[in-house]
Coordinates of C-alpha atoms in Angstrom, one line a residue:
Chain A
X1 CA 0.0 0.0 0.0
X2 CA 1.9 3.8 -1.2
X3 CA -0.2 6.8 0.5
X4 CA -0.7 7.9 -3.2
X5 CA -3.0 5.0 -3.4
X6 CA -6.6 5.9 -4.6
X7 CA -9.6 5.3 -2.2
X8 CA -11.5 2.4 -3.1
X9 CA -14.5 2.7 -0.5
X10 CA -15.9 6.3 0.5
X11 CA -18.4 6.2 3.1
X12 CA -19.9 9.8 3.9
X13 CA -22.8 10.1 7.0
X14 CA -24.0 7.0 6.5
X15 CA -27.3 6.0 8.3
X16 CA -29.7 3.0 8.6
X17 CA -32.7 3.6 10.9
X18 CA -35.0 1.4 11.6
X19 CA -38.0 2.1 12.8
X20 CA -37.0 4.4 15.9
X21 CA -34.1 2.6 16.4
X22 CA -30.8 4.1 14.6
X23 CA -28.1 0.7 13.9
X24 CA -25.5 3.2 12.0
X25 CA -25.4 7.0 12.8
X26 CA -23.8 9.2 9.9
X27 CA -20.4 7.0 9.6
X28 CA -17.3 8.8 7.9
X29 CA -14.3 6.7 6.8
X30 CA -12.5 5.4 3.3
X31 CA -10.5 2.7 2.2
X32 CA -7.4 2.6 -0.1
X33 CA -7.1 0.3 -2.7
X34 CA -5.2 -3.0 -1.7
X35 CA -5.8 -2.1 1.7
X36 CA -6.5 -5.0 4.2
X37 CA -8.8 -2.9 6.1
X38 CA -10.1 -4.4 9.5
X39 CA -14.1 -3.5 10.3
X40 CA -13.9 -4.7 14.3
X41 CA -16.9 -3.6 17.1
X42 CA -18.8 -5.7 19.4
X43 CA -22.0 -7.9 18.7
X44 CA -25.0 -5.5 18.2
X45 CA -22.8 -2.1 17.4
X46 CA -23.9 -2.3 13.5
X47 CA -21.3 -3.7 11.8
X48 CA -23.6 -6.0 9.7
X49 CA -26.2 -3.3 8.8
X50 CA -22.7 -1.1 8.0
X51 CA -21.6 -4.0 5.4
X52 CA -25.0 -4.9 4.1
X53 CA -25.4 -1.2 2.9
X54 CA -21.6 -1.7 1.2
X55 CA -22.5 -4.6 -0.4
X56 CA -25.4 -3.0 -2.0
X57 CA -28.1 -5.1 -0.2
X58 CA -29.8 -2.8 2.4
X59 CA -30.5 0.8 1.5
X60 CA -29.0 3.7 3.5
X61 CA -31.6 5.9 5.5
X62 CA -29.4 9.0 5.1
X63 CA -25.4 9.5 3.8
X64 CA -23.8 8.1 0.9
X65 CA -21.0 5.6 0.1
X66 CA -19.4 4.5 -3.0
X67 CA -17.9 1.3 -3.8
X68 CA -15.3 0.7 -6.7
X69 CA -16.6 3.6 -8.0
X70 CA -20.0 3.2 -7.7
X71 CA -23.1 4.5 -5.6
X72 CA -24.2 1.9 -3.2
X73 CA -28.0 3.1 -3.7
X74 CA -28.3 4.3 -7.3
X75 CA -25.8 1.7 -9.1
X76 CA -26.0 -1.3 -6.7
X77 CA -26.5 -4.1 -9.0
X78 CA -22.8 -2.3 -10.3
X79 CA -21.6 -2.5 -7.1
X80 CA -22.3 -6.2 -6.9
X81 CA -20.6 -6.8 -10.2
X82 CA -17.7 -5.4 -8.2
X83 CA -17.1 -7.1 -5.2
X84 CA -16.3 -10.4 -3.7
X85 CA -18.8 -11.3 -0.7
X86 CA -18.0 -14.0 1.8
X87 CA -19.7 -14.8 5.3
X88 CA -19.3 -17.6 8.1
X89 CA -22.7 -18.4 7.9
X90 CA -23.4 -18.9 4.4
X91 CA -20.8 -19.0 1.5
X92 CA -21.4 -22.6 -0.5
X93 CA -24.3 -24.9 -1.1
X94 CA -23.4 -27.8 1.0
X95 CA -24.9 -30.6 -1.5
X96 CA -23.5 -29.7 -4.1
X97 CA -20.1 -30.8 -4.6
X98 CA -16.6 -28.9 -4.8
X99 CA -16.9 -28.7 -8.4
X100 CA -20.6 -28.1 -9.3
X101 CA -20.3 -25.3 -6.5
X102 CA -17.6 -23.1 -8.2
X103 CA -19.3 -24.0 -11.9
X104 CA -22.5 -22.6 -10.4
X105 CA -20.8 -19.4 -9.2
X106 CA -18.8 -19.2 -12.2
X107 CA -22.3 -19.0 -13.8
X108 CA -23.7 -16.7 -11.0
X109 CA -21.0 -14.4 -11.8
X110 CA -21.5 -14.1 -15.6
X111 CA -18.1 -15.8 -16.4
X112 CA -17.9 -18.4 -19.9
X113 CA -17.8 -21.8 -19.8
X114 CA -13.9 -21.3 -21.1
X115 CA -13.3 -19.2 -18.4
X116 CA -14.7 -21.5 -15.2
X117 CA -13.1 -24.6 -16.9
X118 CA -9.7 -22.8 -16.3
X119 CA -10.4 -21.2 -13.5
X120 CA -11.8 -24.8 -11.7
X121 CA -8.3 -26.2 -13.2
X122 CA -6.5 -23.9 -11.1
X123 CA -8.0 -23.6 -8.1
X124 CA -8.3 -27.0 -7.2
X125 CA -4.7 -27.3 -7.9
X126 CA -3.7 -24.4 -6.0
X127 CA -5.7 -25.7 -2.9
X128 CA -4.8 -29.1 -3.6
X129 CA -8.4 -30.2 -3.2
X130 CA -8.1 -32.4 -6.1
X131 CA -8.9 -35.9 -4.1
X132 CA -12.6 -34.4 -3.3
X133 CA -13.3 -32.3 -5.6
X134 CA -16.1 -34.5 -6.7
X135 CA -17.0 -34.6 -2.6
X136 CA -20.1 -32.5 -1.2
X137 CA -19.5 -29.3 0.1
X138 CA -21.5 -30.3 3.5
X139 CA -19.0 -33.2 3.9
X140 CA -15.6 -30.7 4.2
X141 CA -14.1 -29.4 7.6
X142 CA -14.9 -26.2 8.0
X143 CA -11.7 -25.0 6.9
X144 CA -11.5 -25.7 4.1
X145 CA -14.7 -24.9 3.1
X146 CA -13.9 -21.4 4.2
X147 CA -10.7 -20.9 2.4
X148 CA -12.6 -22.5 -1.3
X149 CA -15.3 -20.1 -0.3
X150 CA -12.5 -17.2 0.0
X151 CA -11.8 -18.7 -3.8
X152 CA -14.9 -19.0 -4.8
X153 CA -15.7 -15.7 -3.8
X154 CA -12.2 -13.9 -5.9
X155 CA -13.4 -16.0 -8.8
X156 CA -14.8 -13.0 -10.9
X157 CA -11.7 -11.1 -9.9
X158 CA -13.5 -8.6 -8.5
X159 CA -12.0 -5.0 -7.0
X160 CA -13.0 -5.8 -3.1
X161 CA -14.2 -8.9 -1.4
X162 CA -16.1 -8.3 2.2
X163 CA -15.3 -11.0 4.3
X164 CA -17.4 -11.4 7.3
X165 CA -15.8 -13.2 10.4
X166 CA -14.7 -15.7 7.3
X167 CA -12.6 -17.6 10.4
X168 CA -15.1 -18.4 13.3
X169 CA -14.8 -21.3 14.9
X170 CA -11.7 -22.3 12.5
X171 CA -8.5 -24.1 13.5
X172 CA -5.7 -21.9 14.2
X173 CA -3.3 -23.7 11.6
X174 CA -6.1 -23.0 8.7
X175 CA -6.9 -19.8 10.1
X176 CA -3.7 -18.8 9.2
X177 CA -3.5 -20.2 6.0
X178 CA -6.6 -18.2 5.4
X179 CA -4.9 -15.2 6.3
X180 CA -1.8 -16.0 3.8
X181 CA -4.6 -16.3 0.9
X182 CA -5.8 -13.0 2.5
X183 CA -1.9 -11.5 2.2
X184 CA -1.2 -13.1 -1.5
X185 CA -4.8 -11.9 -3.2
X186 CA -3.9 -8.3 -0.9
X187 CA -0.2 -8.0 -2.6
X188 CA -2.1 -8.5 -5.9
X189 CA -3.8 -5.0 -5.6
X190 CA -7.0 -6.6 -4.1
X191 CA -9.0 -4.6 -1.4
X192 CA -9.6 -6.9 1.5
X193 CA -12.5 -5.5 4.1
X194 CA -13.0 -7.9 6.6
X195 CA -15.1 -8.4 10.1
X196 CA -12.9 -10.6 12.8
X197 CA -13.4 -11.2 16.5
X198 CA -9.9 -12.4 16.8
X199 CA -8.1 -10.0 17.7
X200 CA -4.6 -11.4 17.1
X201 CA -6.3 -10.9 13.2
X202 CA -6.8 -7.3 14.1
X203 CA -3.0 -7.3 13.8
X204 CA -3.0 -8.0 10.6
X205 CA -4.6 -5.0 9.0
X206 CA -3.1 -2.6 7.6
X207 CA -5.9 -0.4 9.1
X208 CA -8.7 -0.9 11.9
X209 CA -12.5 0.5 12.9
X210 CA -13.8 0.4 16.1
X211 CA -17.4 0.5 16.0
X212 CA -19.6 1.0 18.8
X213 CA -23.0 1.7 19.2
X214 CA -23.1 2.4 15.4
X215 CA -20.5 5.3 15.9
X216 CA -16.7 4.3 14.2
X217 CA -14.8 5.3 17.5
X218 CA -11.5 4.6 16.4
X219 CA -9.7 4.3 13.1
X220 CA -5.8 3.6 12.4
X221 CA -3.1 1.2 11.9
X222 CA -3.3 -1.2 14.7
X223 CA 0.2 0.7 15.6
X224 CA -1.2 3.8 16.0
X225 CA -4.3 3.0 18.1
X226 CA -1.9 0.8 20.6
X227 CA 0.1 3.9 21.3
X228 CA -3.0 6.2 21.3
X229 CA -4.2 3.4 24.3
X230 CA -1.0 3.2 25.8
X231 CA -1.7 -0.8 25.2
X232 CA 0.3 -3.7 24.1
X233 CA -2.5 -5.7 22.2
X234 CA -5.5 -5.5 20.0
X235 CA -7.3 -6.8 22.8
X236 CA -6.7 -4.2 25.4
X237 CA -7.8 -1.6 22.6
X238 CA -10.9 -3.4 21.8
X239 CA -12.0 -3.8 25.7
X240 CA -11.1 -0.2 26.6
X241 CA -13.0 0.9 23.6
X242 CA -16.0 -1.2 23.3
X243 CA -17.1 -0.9 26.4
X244 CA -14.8 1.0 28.7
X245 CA -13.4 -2.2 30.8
X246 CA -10.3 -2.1 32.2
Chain B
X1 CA -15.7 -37.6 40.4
X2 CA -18.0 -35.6 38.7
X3 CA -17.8 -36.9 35.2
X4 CA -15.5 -40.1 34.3
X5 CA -15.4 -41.1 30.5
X6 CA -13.5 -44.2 30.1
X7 CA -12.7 -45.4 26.3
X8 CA -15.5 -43.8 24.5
X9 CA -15.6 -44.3 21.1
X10 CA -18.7 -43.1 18.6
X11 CA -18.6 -43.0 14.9
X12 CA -21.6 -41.9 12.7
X13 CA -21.7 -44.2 9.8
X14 CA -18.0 -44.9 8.9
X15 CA -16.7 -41.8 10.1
X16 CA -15.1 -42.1 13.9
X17 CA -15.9 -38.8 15.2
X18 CA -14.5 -40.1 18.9
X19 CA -11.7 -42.6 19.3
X20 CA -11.1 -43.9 22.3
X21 CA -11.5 -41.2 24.9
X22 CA -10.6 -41.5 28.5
X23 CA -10.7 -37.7 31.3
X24 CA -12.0 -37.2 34.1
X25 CA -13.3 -34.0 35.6
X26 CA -13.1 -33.3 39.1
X27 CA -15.9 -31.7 41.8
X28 CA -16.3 -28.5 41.2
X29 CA -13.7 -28.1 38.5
X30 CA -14.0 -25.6 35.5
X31 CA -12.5 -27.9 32.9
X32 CA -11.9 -27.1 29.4
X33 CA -12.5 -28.9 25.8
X34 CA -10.3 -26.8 23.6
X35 CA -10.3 -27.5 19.8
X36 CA -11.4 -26.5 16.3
X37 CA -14.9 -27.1 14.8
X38 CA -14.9 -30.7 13.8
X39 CA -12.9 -31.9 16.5
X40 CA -15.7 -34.0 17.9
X41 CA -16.7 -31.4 21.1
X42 CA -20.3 -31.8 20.4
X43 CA -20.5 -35.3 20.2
X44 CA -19.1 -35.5 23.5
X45 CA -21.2 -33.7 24.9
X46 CA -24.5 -35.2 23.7
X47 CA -23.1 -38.4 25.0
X48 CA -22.6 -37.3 28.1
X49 CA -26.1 -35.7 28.8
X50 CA -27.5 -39.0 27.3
X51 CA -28.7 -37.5 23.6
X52 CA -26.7 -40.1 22.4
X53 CA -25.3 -43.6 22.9
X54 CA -21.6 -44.3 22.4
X55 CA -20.0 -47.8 20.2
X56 CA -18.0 -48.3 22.4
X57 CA -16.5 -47.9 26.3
X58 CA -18.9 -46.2 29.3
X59 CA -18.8 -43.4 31.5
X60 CA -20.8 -41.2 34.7
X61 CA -22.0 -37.7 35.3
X62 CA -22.6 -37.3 38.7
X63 CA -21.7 -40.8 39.9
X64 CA -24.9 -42.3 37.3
X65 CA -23.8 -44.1 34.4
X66 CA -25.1 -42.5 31.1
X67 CA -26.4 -45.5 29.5
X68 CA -28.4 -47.2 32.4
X69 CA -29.6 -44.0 34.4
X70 CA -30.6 -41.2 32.1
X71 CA -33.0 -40.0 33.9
X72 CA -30.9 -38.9 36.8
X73 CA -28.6 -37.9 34.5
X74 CA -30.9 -35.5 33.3
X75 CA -32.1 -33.9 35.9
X76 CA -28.1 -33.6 37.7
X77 CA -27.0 -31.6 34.7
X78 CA -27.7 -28.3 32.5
X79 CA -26.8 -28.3 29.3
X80 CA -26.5 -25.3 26.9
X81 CA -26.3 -26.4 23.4
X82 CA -24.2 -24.7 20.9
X83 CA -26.9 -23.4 18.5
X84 CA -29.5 -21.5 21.0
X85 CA -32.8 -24.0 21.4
X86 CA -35.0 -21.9 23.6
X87 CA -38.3 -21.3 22.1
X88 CA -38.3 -18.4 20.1
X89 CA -41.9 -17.2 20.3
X90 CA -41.9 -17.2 24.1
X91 CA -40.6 -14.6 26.5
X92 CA -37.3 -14.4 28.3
X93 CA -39.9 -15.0 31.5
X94 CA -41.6 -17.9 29.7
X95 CA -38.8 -19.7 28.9
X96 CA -37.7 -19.4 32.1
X97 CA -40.5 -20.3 33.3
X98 CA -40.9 -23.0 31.3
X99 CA -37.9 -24.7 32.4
X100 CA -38.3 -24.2 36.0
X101 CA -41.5 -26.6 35.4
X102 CA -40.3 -28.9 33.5
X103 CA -37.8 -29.7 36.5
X104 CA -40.5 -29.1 38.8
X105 CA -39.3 -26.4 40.6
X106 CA -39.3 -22.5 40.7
X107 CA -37.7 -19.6 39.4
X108 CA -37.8 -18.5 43.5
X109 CA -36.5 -21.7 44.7
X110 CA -32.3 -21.3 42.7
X111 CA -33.1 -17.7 41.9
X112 CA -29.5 -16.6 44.1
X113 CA -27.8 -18.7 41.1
X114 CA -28.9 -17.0 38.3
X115 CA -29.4 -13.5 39.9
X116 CA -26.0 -12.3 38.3
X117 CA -26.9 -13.2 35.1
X118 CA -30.8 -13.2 35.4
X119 CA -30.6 -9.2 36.6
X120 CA -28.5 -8.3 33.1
X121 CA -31.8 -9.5 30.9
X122 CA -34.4 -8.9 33.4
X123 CA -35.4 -5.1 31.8
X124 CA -36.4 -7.4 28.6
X125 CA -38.3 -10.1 30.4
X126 CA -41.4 -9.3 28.4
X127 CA -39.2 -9.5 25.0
X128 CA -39.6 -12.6 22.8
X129 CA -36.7 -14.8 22.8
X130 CA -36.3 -15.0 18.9
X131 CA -35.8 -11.1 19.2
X132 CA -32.9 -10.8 21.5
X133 CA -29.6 -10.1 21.0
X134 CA -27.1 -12.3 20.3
X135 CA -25.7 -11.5 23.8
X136 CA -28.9 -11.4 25.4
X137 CA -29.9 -14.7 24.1
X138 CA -26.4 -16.7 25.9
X139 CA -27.6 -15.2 28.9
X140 CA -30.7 -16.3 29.3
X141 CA -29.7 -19.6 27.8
X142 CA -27.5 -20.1 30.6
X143 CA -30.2 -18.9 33.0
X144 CA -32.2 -22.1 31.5
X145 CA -29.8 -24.8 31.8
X146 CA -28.7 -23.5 35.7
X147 CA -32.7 -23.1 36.8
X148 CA -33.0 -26.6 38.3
X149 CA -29.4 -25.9 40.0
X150 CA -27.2 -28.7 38.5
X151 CA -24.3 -30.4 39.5
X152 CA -22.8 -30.4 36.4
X153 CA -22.7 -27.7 33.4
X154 CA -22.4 -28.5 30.0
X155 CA -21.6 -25.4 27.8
X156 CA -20.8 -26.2 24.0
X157 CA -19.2 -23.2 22.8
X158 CA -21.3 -20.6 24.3
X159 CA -18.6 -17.9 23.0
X160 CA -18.3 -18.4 19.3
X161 CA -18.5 -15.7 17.3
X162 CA -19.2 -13.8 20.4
X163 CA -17.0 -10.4 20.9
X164 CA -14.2 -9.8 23.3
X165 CA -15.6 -7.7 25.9
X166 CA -18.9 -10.2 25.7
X167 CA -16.5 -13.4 25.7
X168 CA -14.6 -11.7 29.1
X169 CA -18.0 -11.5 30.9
X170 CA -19.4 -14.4 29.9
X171 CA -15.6 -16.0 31.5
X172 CA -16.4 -14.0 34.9
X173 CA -19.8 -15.6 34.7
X174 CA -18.4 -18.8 34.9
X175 CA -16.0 -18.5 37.8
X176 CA -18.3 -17.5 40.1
X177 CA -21.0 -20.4 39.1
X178 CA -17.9 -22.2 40.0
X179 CA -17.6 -20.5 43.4
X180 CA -21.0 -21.9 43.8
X181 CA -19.8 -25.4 43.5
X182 CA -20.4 -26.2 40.2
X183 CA -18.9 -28.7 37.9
X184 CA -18.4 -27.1 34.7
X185 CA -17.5 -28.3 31.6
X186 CA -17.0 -26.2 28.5
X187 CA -15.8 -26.4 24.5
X188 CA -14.2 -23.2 22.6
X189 CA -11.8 -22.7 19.6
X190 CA -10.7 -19.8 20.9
X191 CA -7.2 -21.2 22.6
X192 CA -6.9 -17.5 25.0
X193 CA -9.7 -18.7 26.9
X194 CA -8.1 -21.9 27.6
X195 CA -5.9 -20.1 30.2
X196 CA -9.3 -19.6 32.1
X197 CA -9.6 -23.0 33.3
X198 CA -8.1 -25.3 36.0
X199 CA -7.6 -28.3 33.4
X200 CA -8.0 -28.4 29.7
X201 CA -8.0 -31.5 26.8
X202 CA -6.5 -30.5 24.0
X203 CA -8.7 -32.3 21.1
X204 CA -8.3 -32.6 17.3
X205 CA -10.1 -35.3 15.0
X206 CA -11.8 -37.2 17.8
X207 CA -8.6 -37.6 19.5
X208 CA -7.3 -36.1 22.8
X209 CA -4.1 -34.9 22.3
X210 CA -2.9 -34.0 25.8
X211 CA -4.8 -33.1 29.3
X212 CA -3.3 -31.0 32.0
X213 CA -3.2 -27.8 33.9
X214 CA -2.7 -24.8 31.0
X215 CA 0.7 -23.8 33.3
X216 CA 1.2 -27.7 33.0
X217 CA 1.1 -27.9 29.4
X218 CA 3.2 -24.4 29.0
X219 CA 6.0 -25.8 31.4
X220 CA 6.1 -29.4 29.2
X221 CA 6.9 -27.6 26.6
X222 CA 10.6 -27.8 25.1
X223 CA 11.1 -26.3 21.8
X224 CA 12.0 -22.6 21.8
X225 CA 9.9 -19.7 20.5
X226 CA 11.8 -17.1 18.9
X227 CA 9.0 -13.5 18.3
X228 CA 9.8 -12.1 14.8
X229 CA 8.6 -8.5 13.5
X230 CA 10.4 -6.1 10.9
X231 CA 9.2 -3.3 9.0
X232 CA 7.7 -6.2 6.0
X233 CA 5.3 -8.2 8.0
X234 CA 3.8 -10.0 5.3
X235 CA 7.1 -10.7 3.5
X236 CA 8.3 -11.8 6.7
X237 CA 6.8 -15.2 7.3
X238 CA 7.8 -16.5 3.7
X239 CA 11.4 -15.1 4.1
X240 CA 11.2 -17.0 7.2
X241 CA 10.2 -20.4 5.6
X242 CA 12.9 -20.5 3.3
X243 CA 15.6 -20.2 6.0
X244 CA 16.9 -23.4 6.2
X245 CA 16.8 -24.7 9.6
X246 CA 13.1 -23.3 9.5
X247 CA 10.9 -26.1 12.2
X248 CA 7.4 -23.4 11.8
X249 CA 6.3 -20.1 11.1
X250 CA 3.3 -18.8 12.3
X251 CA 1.5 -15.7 12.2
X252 CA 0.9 -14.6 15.7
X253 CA -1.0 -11.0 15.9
X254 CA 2.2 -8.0 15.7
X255 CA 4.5 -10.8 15.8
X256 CA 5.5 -13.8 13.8
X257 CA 6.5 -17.2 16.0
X258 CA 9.6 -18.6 14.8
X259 CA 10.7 -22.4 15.8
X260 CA 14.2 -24.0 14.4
X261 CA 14.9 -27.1 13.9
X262 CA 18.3 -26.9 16.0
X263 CA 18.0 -26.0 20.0
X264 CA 20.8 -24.8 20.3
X265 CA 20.3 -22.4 17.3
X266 CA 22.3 -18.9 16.7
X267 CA 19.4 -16.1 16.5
X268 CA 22.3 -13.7 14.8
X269 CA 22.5 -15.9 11.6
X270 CA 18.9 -15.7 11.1
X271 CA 18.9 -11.5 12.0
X272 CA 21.8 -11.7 9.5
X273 CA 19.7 -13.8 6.9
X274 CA 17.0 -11.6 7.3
X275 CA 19.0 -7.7 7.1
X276 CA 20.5 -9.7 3.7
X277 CA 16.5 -10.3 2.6
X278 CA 16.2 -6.2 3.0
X279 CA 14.2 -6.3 6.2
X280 CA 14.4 -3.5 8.5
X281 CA 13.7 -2.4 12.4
X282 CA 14.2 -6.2 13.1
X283 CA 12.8 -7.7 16.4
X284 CA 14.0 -11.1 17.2
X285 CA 13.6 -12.0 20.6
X286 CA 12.5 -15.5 22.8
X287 CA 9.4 -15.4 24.0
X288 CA 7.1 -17.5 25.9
X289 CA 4.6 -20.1 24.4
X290 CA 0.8 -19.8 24.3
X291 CA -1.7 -22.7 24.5
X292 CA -2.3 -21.7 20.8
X293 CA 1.6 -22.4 19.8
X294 CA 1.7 -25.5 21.6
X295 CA -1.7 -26.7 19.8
X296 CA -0.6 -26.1 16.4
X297 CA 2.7 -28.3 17.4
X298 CA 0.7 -31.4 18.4

């Protein structure tokens, strides 16, 4: 990442009411491209909402944001084009096997028949999953249905991919394979924005958000906000932050 | 003994999901299950609260054996399961309610051992269950499974995907259910939280890979962790893997945890190797190993 780099992600008073209850209240931020940018808070402080308006999905009550050059309200089916999505709870069809899932996707995303034959060749090579790639989704360990998932979601080589706590409940050796395929599609030029409750993971930004109670309380390189704590971990930022603990 | 699994075995269809698993859990101990999803956590538990019967080997909860007295089992022990099973179109107070019956007793009757927790919930008690918070929802799951005052707790990963400051409350929860005399076992992946308990099984693939004190299993350790940070982080670790005495490299939050191959290894020839790679501000230092490091050795 150069600090000449463009921003990628411009989020301006960004809003979501519902009802009389207000989950995101006029957010500010941006993200550079080929940032890993780290989108942290605790459960409940509107980090979903936050995503779900990025990802084109939920509309924004009030405030703007554009994503790979597009308005998340006006041009959202562009946005989609645009972006990689990814999420603990759903990412593959579980009966459906390795293969059918990514020639399904392939489809999903508008890619030729040329183009998901090559890109199946490779990626079950690169993640070595060439023994089950005729196996069921449902019938993989979770990790590494997360980290074909990860693939499955770069397959249209798109700008960004949103990751939401993509490692829950993973391994820690696979979780930091993960994170390697996080580094390698990152050094590519790929925008990584990504939702953790790890916090050792929080290290591994380039830059963090702290929300809380739908406000972004903090935002820099992981660095910056340990010094600005006087804190030696992610952890102690996170608990000072979220909810004033000591 | 509180709970005594000796040899348990289980597979579902071909696939052993426990092999041969032997621990016991003392009186009022807070013992940990610590492993990744998959590692057969769950299935332990539902054998031991009698929701399922194992291939092979036996073993007691509260001095009853699991396949001849379920009944008592039942009513000795609280179970929270991992994916919340209240009844979602009933109040907090109706579940609780609810449960208290099904025991035949009263919310009155244990109400000092859930006051701590009920108190955190109570301004909601009218709220429907499949509305709370995710937050909200553990609490009053834990409420549930402790209403009949057991002798034994089963929690199955009652803090995934749960935040830090929520995971660190839930934690003080705990220790003071333990105070109360409580037997408590509980499953997490998250290895910091293994430090919490007074023993732990490390388990992976239906296997247990070691049981002992967390200091126990820190102190047993032998290999030597060397921390790792320059000014190229993400360069860092694969710079690292090509050294050539190289044992593992692991990502470990600002740092990198570095093992050789060779104990008696010189850290300046790998600060040397790495100034020659172009790395800068190096930090190379021993350190001492987690739970996590010692996991991903097994």
């Amino acid at each position: 990442m150069n600090n000449l780099s463009e921003k990628i992600i411009v989020v301006e008073n960004l809003t979501k009411q519902f009802g009389h209850f207000t989950a995101v209240k006029g957010i500010n931020f941006h993200v550079n491209k080929g940032e890993i940018f780290g989108f942290l808070g605790a459960n409940g402080a509107g980090k979903t909402t936050a995503m779900k308006m990025l990802i084109g999905i939920s509309n924004p009550t009030n405030g703007r944001a554009n994503v790979a050059g597009f308005d998340v309200h006006t041009q959202s089916e562009k946005v989609k084009q645009n972006i990689g999505y990814m999420s603990q709870k759903f990412s593959m069809y579980d009966d459906l096997t390795v293969k059918e899932n990514i020639t399904f996707f392939g489809g999903i995303y508008g890619l030729s028949r040329k183009q998901i034959n090559s890109k199946t060749e490779v990626l079950i090579q690169t993640l070595q999953l060439g023994d089950i790639a005729q196996k069921k989704v449902g019938d993989l360990p979770l990790g590494w249905k997360q980290k074909l998932a990860f693939s499955v979601a770069m397959l249209h080589e798109p700008k960004i991919v949103f990751l939401d706590e993509p490692t829950g409940g993973v391994d820690p050796i696979t979780r930091r394979q993960f994170w390697e395929m996080i580094y390698a599609e990152a050094h590519k030029g790929t925008t990584i924005f990504v939702t953790t409750h790890y916090m050792d993971e929080a290290e591994y930004c380039d830059r963090v958000s702290i929300m809380v109670d739908g406000v972004i309380e903090a935002l820099d390189t992981p660095k910056n906000l340990k010094n600005q704590f006087q804190v030696s971990t992610m952890n102690e930022v996170f608990l000072k932050l979220a909810r004033n603990i000591e | 003994m509180s709970i005594s699994v000796q040899n348990i075995s289980k597979s579902y269809k071909n696939i052993p999901a426990l092999q041969n698993i032997t621990l016991e859990v003392n009186e009022g101990e807070l013992f940990g299950l610590i492993g990744p999803d998959g590692a057969g956590k769950t299935t332990l538990f539902r054998l031991l609260t009698t929701l399922l019967l194992p291939n092979e080997g036996s073993a007691t909860v509260a001095n009853y054996d699991i396949l001849k007295q379920v009944k008592e089992i039942r009513n000795a022990v609280g179970y929270m399961p991992g994916k919340f099973s209240l009844y979602q179109d009933l109040t907090i107070s109706e579940n609780l309610a609810f449960f208290a019956t099904i025991f035949g007793t009263t919310i009155e009757e244990n109400y000092d051992l859930i006051e701590d927790i009920y108190v955190q919930i109570e301004p909601f008690k009218n709220r429907k269950a499949g509305a709370l918070s995710g937050g909200m929802k553990q609490k009053l799951a834990l409420c549930c499974a402790l209403i009949h005052k057991p002798k034994v707790l089963f929690l199955d990963e009652p803090t995934t995907g749960v935040d830090p400051v929520s995971r660190k409350e839930f934690w003080e929860m705990l220790k003071r259910l333990k105070q109360k005399g409580i037997t408590i076992l509980v499953s997490t992946p998250y290895m910091d939280e293994a430090t919490l308990c007074d023993r732990i099984a490390l388990i992976q693939e239906g296997k247990i890979l070691k049981i002992d004190t967390p200091q126990g299993i820190v102190d047993a350790y032998q290999k030597t962790i060397y921390e790792v940070a320059s000014n190229q982080m993400h360069l860092l670790i694969e710079d690292l893997k090509h050294f050539p005495s190289y044992y593992s490299v692991f990502a470990f939050g600002e740092f990198v945890h570095y093992i050789d191959l060779n104990n008696f290894f010189d850290s300046e020839t790998l600060r040397n190797y790495l100034k020659a790679k172009g790395h800068q501000s190096i930090i190379l230092q021993k350190t001492t190993p987690t739970i996590e490091d010692i996991f991903m050795d097994l």
